[in-house]
Coordinates of C-alpha atoms in Angstrom, one line a residue:
A1 CA 110.0 80.8 90.1
A2 CA 110.7 82.6 93.4
A3 CA 110.5 86.0 91.8
K4 CA 107.2 85.1 90.1
K5 CA 105.8 83.9 93.4
K6 CA 106.7 87.2 95.1
L7 CA 105.2 89.2 92.2
D8 CA 102.0 87.1 92.2
A9 CA 101.6 87.7 96.0
H10 CA 102.1 91.4 95.5
I11 CA 99.6 91.6 92.7
T12 CA 97.1 89.7 94.9
Q13 CA 97.7 92.2 97.7
M14 CA 97.3 95.1 95.4
E15 CA 94.1 93.7 93.9
A16 CA 92.7 93.7 97.4
T17 CA 94.0 97.1 98.6
A18 CA 94.6 99.3 95.5
T19 CA 92.6 100.1 92.4
L20 CA 93.4 98.0 89.3
I21 CA 93.8 100.3 86.3
A22 CA 94.9 97.8 83.7
R23 CA 96.1 94.3 83.3
T24 CA 97.6 93.0 80.0
P25 CA 97.0 89.4 79.5
L26 CA 99.9 87.2 78.5
P27 CA 99.8 85.9 74.9
P28 CA 98.4 82.4 74.7
T29 CA 101.3 81.5 72.4
L30 CA 103.9 82.3 75.1
P31 CA 105.9 79.3 76.0
A32 CA 105.6 77.9 79.5
G33 CA 107.7 79.7 82.1
D34 CA 107.6 82.1 85.0
F35 CA 106.0 85.0 83.2
V36 CA 104.0 87.7 84.9
A37 CA 101.4 89.8 83.1
P38 CA 101.9 93.6 83.3
H39 CA 99.6 95.3 85.8
A40 CA 99.0 99.0 86.7
F41 CA 97.5 100.0 90.1
R42 CA 96.4 103.3 91.6
L43 CA 97.6 103.5 95.2
H44 CA 95.5 105.2 97.8
D45 CA 98.7 105.9 100.0
I46 CA 102.4 105.4 99.4
A47 CA 102.4 103.2 102.6
Q48 CA 100.8 100.5 100.6
L49 CA 104.2 99.7 99.1
R50 CA 106.0 97.4 101.6
G51 CA 109.0 96.6 99.5
E52 CA 110.6 97.0 96.2
I53 CA 108.9 95.2 93.4
F54 CA 111.0 94.1 90.4
G55 CA 108.6 93.2 87.7
P56 CA 106.0 94.5 85.3
V57 CA 103.9 96.2 88.0
L58 CA 103.3 100.0 87.8
H59 CA 102.2 101.9 90.9
I60 CA 100.5 105.3 90.4
L61 CA 99.9 107.7 93.2
H62 CA 97.9 110.9 92.7
Y63 CA 98.7 113.9 94.7
R64 CA 98.2 117.7 94.6
A65 CA 100.9 119.9 93.1
D66 CA 101.5 121.6 96.4
E67 CA 102.2 118.3 98.0
L68 CA 105.0 117.3 95.7
V69 CA 107.9 117.9 98.1
A70 CA 106.1 116.0 100.9
V71 CA 105.3 113.1 98.6
C72 CA 108.9 112.9 97.5
D73 CA 110.0 113.0 101.1
R74 CA 107.7 110.1 101.9
I75 CA 108.9 108.1 98.9
N76 CA 112.6 108.7 99.8
A77 CA 111.9 107.8 103.5
L78 CA 110.9 104.3 102.3
G79 CA 114.6 103.6 101.6
Y80 CA 114.0 101.8 98.3
G81 CA 116.7 102.1 95.6
L82 CA 114.4 102.4 92.6

């Protein structure tokens, strides 16, 4: 329940600050529980991630090929393990 609450809060934040690419609804036959529907968001900046998210949420960041090293450096600087 605590993980679902954190994921729901993150999804709400992303819906307000990122671009929703896709959301897959949960099947209506799914038994009651703490399930979270898969989401995909396009980030405008890597700084939009404020912590590691463990759940069915995909974050996509577009960048130019010549920015690859700088983008990787920024991602690594976040200090997240995944």
